[in-house]
């Protein structure tokens, strides 16, 4: 029998999951669990590169796990785990730090952005974050890494590290491919269509979180920035009408309609009907996810069972890779 291909991805519990986290990567993950051997995790080690309130970090990590399951990631069919429970991530992260170059780490857009936004806390972890992310990936030898557009640069750096490492020691790691959806890979802030919708930045104004109340969601969409031209028509033109293009992208991904169909649907109607229609579609999308998340979150023993079993499965695979790496680089076997 042919072996299943491997798929892996993670999200940092650095803020509540947003519509961007869902429409970019998360909504694609459940479709993959039948066909691939999938590993999905809560990247808590990554979250602390920016200061976190400990209680909030714990709450969000568990809520994120419940949301993964509520979105369709059946723990019987894929491996769900908390990154800090699998110590091999930190260990391989250190090793890969020694194969990641200062110059390439300095060029990472996310490092430059985050350093500008956290000028009082430009810590070493923020700088070496991509080596840890490379370790997350390479421990499981995945074929694909499904992410949003903003993580592409980090996956490419992981590929460079693989080439450098394999160049010295032979074929230790498989070269991972980013898997980026065509529509929805970059959902923008509703108040500033030049910035991505972020879990942890741009205040509360421009985002919709997966657990927001329907009234809040409707309010966010009704006041979403469209554009200042006089045309006031629903037309897909990301360059000149980025706010409208973002709303159209959200509507397209949620309803499965094409941009041409959306243009026809709102032809001659201005934004007055369009904005609430996008809001309603999002409310309906999130309603079952919210109900299911609340139901799962109430059962702490079940969640604990899931993350314990997940860590055990993940550690087994991760340890195999780590041992091979340690041997190749010349460490004495434990
Ligand atoms: P993070 O937590 O910032 O984002 C998680 C995932 O969501 C995507 N994403 C978006 N997609 C579309 N529109 C948006 N507005 C939007 N915002 C976020 C991101 O591209 C990402 O796929 N370093 C990673 C987490 C990570 C990881 C890994 C991912 C750690 N190790 C290994 C893959 C493989 C991060 O900070 O993503």
mmCIF file of N, CA, C and O in Angstrom, residues 181-234:
data_model
loop_
_atom_site.group_PDB
_atom_site.id
_atom_site.type_symbol
_atom_site.label_atom_id
_atom_site.label_comp_id
_atom_site.label_asym_id
_atom_site.label_seq_id
_atom_site.Cartn_x
_atom_site.Cartn_y
_atom_site.Cartn_z
ATOM 1 N N UNK A 181 -3.846 28.753 -0.323
ATOM 2 C CA UNK A 181 -5.091 28.783 -1.106
ATOM 3 C C UNK A 181 -5.113 29.963 -2.080
ATOM 4 O O UNK A 181 -4.501 31.001 -1.814
ATOM 5 N N UNK A 182 -5.825 29.801 -3.205
ATOM 6 C CA UNK A 182 -5.862 30.878 -4.215
ATOM 7 C C UNK A 182 -6.670 32.076 -3.722
ATOM 8 O O UNK A 182 -6.302 33.213 -3.936
ATOM 9 N N UNK A 183 -7.792 31.805 -3.068
ATOM 10 C CA UNK A 183 -8.618 32.905 -2.563
ATOM 11 C C UNK A 183 -8.660 32.818 -1.042
ATOM 12 O O UNK A 183 -8.880 31.736 -0.492
ATOM 13 N N UNK A 184 -8.418 33.957 -0.373
ATOM 14 C CA UNK A 184 -8.543 33.987 1.088
ATOM 15 C C UNK A 184 -7.225 33.836 1.826
ATOM 16 O O UNK A 184 -7.204 33.795 3.046
ATOM 17 N N UNK A 185 -6.099 33.787 1.081
ATOM 18 C CA UNK A 185 -4.805 33.585 1.737
ATOM 19 C C UNK A 185 -4.337 34.835 2.480
ATOM 20 O O UNK A 185 -3.366 34.791 3.235
ATOM 21 N N UNK A 186 -5.040 35.947 2.254
ATOM 22 C CA UNK A 186 -4.676 37.179 2.937
ATOM 23 C C UNK A 186 -5.940 38.015 3.153
ATOM 24 O O UNK A 186 -6.310 38.832 2.300
ATOM 25 N N UNK A 187 -6.599 37.760 4.267
ATOM 26 C CA UNK A 187 -7.793 38.536 4.614
ATOM 27 C C UNK A 187 -7.315 39.800 5.325
ATOM 28 O O UNK A 187 -6.477 39.731 6.221
ATOM 29 N N UNK A 188 -7.834 40.957 4.886
ATOM 30 C CA UNK A 188 -7.331 42.213 5.419
ATOM 31 C C UNK A 188 -8.219 42.730 6.559
ATOM 32 O O UNK A 188 -9.369 42.293 6.714
ATOM 33 N N UNK A 189 -7.670 43.688 7.312
ATOM 34 C CA UNK A 189 -8.420 44.313 8.398
ATOM 35 C C UNK A 189 -9.650 45.017 7.807
ATOM 36 O O UNK A 189 -9.577 45.596 6.724
ATOM 37 N N UNK A 190 -10.769 44.984 8.531
ATOM 38 C CA UNK A 190 -11.988 45.624 8.005
ATOM 39 C C UNK A 190 -11.897 47.144 8.104
ATOM 40 O O UNK A 190 -12.628 47.846 7.407
ATOM 41 N N UNK A 191 -11.007 47.637 8.971
ATOM 42 C CA UNK A 191 -10.895 49.096 9.081
ATOM 43 C C UNK A 191 -9.686 49.646 8.327
ATOM 44 O O UNK A 191 -9.606 50.828 8.066
ATOM 45 N N UNK A 192 -8.741 48.753 8.006
ATOM 46 C CA UNK A 192 -7.572 49.207 7.253
ATOM 47 C C UNK A 192 -7.182 48.136 6.235
ATOM 48 O O UNK A 192 -6.391 47.244 6.530
ATOM 49 N N UNK A 193 -7.720 48.230 5.024
ATOM 50 C CA UNK A 193 -7.489 47.158 4.046
ATOM 51 C C UNK A 193 -6.044 47.049 3.553
ATOM 52 O O UNK A 193 -5.727 46.153 2.770
ATOM 53 N N UNK A 194 -5.154 47.924 4.105
ATOM 54 C CA UNK A 194 -3.748 47.792 3.736
ATOM 55 C C UNK A 194 -3.025 46.850 4.700
ATOM 56 O O UNK A 194 -1.895 46.428 4.452
ATOM 57 N N UNK A 195 -3.656 46.510 5.847
ATOM 58 C CA UNK A 195 -3.009 45.630 6.843
ATOM 59 C C UNK A 195 -3.795 44.339 6.950
ATOM 60 O O UNK A 195 -5.017 44.334 6.836
ATOM 61 N N UNK A 196 -3.076 43.214 7.211
ATOM 62 C CA UNK A 196 -3.810 41.950 7.308
ATOM 63 C C UNK A 196 -4.651 41.922 8.595
ATOM 64 O O UNK A 196 -4.297 42.568 9.582
ATOM 65 N N UNK A 197 -5.740 41.165 8.546
ATOM 66 C CA UNK A 197 -6.536 40.983 9.758
ATOM 67 C C UNK A 197 -5.688 40.140 10.706
ATOM 68 O O UNK A 197 -5.277 39.048 10.347
ATOM 69 N N UNK A 198 -5.398 40.706 11.897
ATOM 70 C CA UNK A 198 -4.440 40.054 12.781
ATOM 71 C C UNK A 198 -5.123 39.680 14.095
ATOM 72 O O UNK A 198 -6.014 40.384 14.565
ATOM 73 N N UNK A 199 -4.645 38.569 14.710
ATOM 74 C CA UNK A 199 -5.162 38.136 16.007
ATOM 75 C C UNK A 199 -4.788 39.117 17.095
ATOM 76 O O UNK A 199 -5.473 39.270 18.062
ATOM 77 N N UNK A 200 -3.591 39.705 16.940
ATOM 78 C CA UNK A 200 -3.005 40.394 18.088
ATOM 79 C C UNK A 200 -2.669 41.856 17.820
ATOM 80 O O UNK A 200 -2.136 42.513 18.693
ATOM 81 N N UNK A 201 -2.975 42.334 16.633
ATOM 82 C CA UNK A 201 -2.637 43.740 16.358
ATOM 83 C C UNK A 201 -3.849 44.539 15.897
ATOM 84 O O UNK A 201 -4.942 44.035 15.879
ATOM 85 N N UNK A 202 -3.596 45.746 15.477
ATOM 86 C CA UNK A 202 -4.578 46.757 15.053
ATOM 87 C C UNK A 202 -5.846 46.843 15.923
ATOM 88 O O UNK A 202 -6.950 46.946 15.432
ATOM 89 N N UNK A 203 -5.656 46.834 17.231
ATOM 90 C CA UNK A 203 -6.763 47.019 18.165
ATOM 91 C C UNK A 203 -7.844 45.978 17.905
ATOM 92 O O UNK A 203 -7.575 44.922 17.360
ATOM 93 N N UNK A 204 -9.070 46.302 18.293
ATOM 94 C CA UNK A 204 -10.146 45.340 18.062
ATOM 95 C C UNK A 204 -10.919 45.697 16.812
ATOM 96 O O UNK A 204 -11.744 44.937 16.344
ATOM 97 N N UNK A 205 -10.661 46.862 16.302
ATOM 98 C CA UNK A 205 -11.581 47.438 15.336
ATOM 99 C C UNK A 205 -11.670 46.674 14.022
ATOM 100 O O UNK A 205 -12.740 46.509 13.485
ATOM 101 N N UNK A 206 -10.543 46.204 13.526
ATOM 102 C CA UNK A 206 -10.573 45.658 12.167
ATOM 103 C C UNK A 206 -10.770 44.163 12.070
ATOM 104 O O UNK A 206 -10.690 43.602 10.986
ATOM 105 N N UNK A 207 -11.011 43.496 13.197
ATOM 106 C CA UNK A 207 -11.097 42.042 13.093
ATOM 107 C C UNK A 207 -12.447 41.507 13.557
ATOM 108 O O UNK A 207 -13.170 42.145 14.307
ATOM 109 N N UNK A 208 -12.692 40.270 13.097
ATOM 110 C CA UNK A 208 -13.840 39.522 13.582
ATOM 111 C C UNK A 208 -13.238 38.234 14.123
ATOM 112 O O UNK A 208 -12.464 37.571 13.430
ATOM 113 N N UNK A 209 -13.545 37.910 15.387
ATOM 114 C CA UNK A 209 -13.005 36.651 15.901
ATOM 115 C C UNK A 209 -14.063 35.558 15.737
ATOM 116 O O UNK A 209 -15.248 35.844 15.593
ATOM 117 N N UNK A 210 -13.600 34.310 15.793
ATOM 118 C CA UNK A 210 -14.521 33.194 15.545
ATOM 119 C C UNK A 210 -15.621 33.113 16.597
ATOM 120 O O UNK A 210 -16.668 32.544 16.350
ATOM 121 N N UNK A 211 -15.360 33.671 17.796
ATOM 122 C CA UNK A 211 -16.347 33.553 18.867
ATOM 123 C C UNK A 211 -17.143 34.846 19.070
ATOM 124 O O UNK A 211 -17.913 34.955 20.028
ATOM 125 N N UNK A 212 -16.982 35.828 18.186
ATOM 126 C CA UNK A 212 -17.727 37.085 18.354
ATOM 127 C C UNK A 212 -19.230 36.850 18.280
ATOM 128 O O UNK A 212 -19.712 36.033 17.500
ATOM 129 N N UNK A 213 -19.937 37.666 19.073
ATOM 130 C CA UNK A 213 -21.385 37.620 19.080
ATOM 131 C C UNK A 213 -21.921 38.094 17.711
ATOM 132 O O UNK A 213 -21.345 38.992 17.114
ATOM 133 N N UNK A 214 -23.019 37.501 17.215
ATOM 134 C CA UNK A 214 -23.563 37.926 15.913
ATOM 135 C C UNK A 214 -23.774 39.443 15.797
ATOM 136 O O UNK A 214 -23.514 40.025 14.740
ATOM 137 N N UNK A 215 -24.225 40.074 16.882
ATOM 138 C CA UNK A 215 -24.449 41.544 16.808
ATOM 139 C C UNK A 215 -23.143 42.285 16.576
ATOM 140 O O UNK A 215 -23.102 43.274 15.846
ATOM 141 N N UNK A 216 -22.086 41.800 17.225
ATOM 142 C CA UNK A 216 -20.773 42.442 17.066
ATOM 143 C C UNK A 216 -20.298 42.254 15.621
ATOM 144 O O UNK A 216 -19.798 43.176 14.979
ATOM 145 N N UNK A 217 -20.490 41.040 15.102
ATOM 146 C CA UNK A 217 -20.049 40.757 13.727
ATOM 147 C C UNK A 217 -20.782 41.682 12.743
ATOM 148 O O UNK A 217 -20.163 42.306 11.876
ATOM 149 N N UNK A 218 -22.096 41.798 12.918
ATOM 150 C CA UNK A 218 -22.864 42.657 12.003
ATOM 151 C C UNK A 218 -22.378 44.106 12.090
ATOM 152 O O UNK A 218 -22.243 44.774 11.069
ATOM 153 N N UNK A 219 -22.095 44.559 13.307
ATOM 154 C CA UNK A 219 -21.626 45.941 13.479
ATOM 155 C C UNK A 219 -20.288 46.127 12.766
ATOM 156 O O UNK A 219 -20.067 47.127 12.074
ATOM 157 N N UNK A 220 -19.389 45.150 12.931
ATOM 158 C CA UNK A 220 -18.070 45.246 12.296
ATOM 159 C C UNK A 220 -18.202 45.364 10.777
ATOM 160 O O UNK A 220 -17.493 46.140 10.146
ATOM 161 N N UNK A 221 -19.091 44.558 10.197
ATOM 162 C CA UNK A 221 -19.229 44.598 8.738
ATOM 163 C C UNK A 221 -19.934 45.861 8.272
ATOM 164 O O UNK A 221 -19.574 46.429 7.243
ATOM 165 N N UNK A 222 -20.912 46.325 9.047
ATOM 166 C CA UNK A 222 -21.624 47.539 8.616
ATOM 167 C C UNK A 222 -20.692 48.737 8.588
ATOM 168 O O UNK A 222 -20.842 49.640 7.776
ATOM 169 N N UNK A 223 -19.703 48.736 9.505
ATOM 170 C CA UNK A 223 -18.803 49.893 9.496
ATOM 171 C C UNK A 223 -17.474 49.609 8.776
ATOM 172 O O UNK A 223 -16.535 50.400 8.871
ATOM 173 N N UNK A 224 -17.410 48.501 8.056
ATOM 174 C CA UNK A 224 -16.169 48.176 7.330
ATOM 175 C C UNK A 224 -15.855 49.270 6.302
ATOM 176 O O UNK A 224 -16.764 49.824 5.670
ATOM 177 N N UNK A 225 -14.561 49.552 6.150
ATOM 178 C CA UNK A 225 -14.121 50.568 5.185
ATOM 179 C C UNK A 225 -14.344 50.021 3.780
ATOM 180 O O UNK A 225 -13.981 48.887 3.469
ATOM 181 N N UNK A 226 -14.970 50.803 2.933
ATOM 182 C CA UNK A 226 -15.102 50.384 1.529
ATOM 183 C C UNK A 226 -14.125 51.230 0.724
ATOM 184 O O UNK A 226 -12.939 50.962 0.723
ATOM 185 N N UNK A 227 -14.567 52.270 0.081
ATOM 186 C CA UNK A 227 -13.600 53.146 -0.585
ATOM 187 C C UNK A 227 -14.244 54.493 -0.781
ATOM 188 O O UNK A 227 -15.441 54.659 -0.609
ATOM 189 N N UNK A 228 -13.401 55.449 -1.152
ATOM 190 C CA UNK A 228 -13.905 56.822 -1.162
ATOM 191 C C UNK A 228 -14.279 57.286 -2.575
ATOM 192 O O UNK A 228 -14.622 58.433 -2.766
ATOM 193 N N UNK A 229 -14.211 56.374 -3.570
ATOM 194 C CA UNK A 229 -14.550 56.830 -4.921
ATOM 195 C C UNK A 229 -16.068 57.058 -5.011
ATOM 196 O O UNK A 229 -16.828 56.690 -4.138
ATOM 197 N N UNK A 230 -16.469 57.715 -6.082
ATOM 198 C CA UNK A 230 -17.881 58.085 -6.172
ATOM 199 C C UNK A 230 -18.696 56.968 -6.821
ATOM 200 O O UNK A 230 -19.906 56.984 -6.798
ATOM 201 N N UNK A 231 -17.985 55.962 -7.355
ATOM 202 C CA UNK A 231 -18.667 54.923 -8.133
ATOM 203 C C UNK A 231 -19.640 54.100 -7.271
ATOM 204 O O UNK A 231 -20.722 53.752 -7.710
ATOM 205 N N UNK A 232 -19.213 53.807 -6.047
ATOM 206 C CA UNK A 232 -20.045 53.073 -5.078
ATOM 207 C C UNK A 232 -20.675 51.808 -5.653
ATOM 208 O O UNK A 232 -21.864 51.556 -5.478
ATOM 209 N N UNK A 233 -19.886 51.040 -6.409
ATOM 210 C CA UNK A 233 -20.461 49.785 -6.890
ATOM 211 C C UNK A 233 -19.565 48.621 -6.491
ATOM 212 O O UNK A 233 -18.362 48.780 -6.273
ATOM 213 N N UNK A 234 -20.186 47.452 -6.360
ATOM 214 C CA UNK A 234 -19.467 46.265 -5.918
ATOM 215 C C UNK A 234 -18.730 45.683 -7.120
ATOM 216 O O UNK A 234 -19.323 45.042 -7.986
#
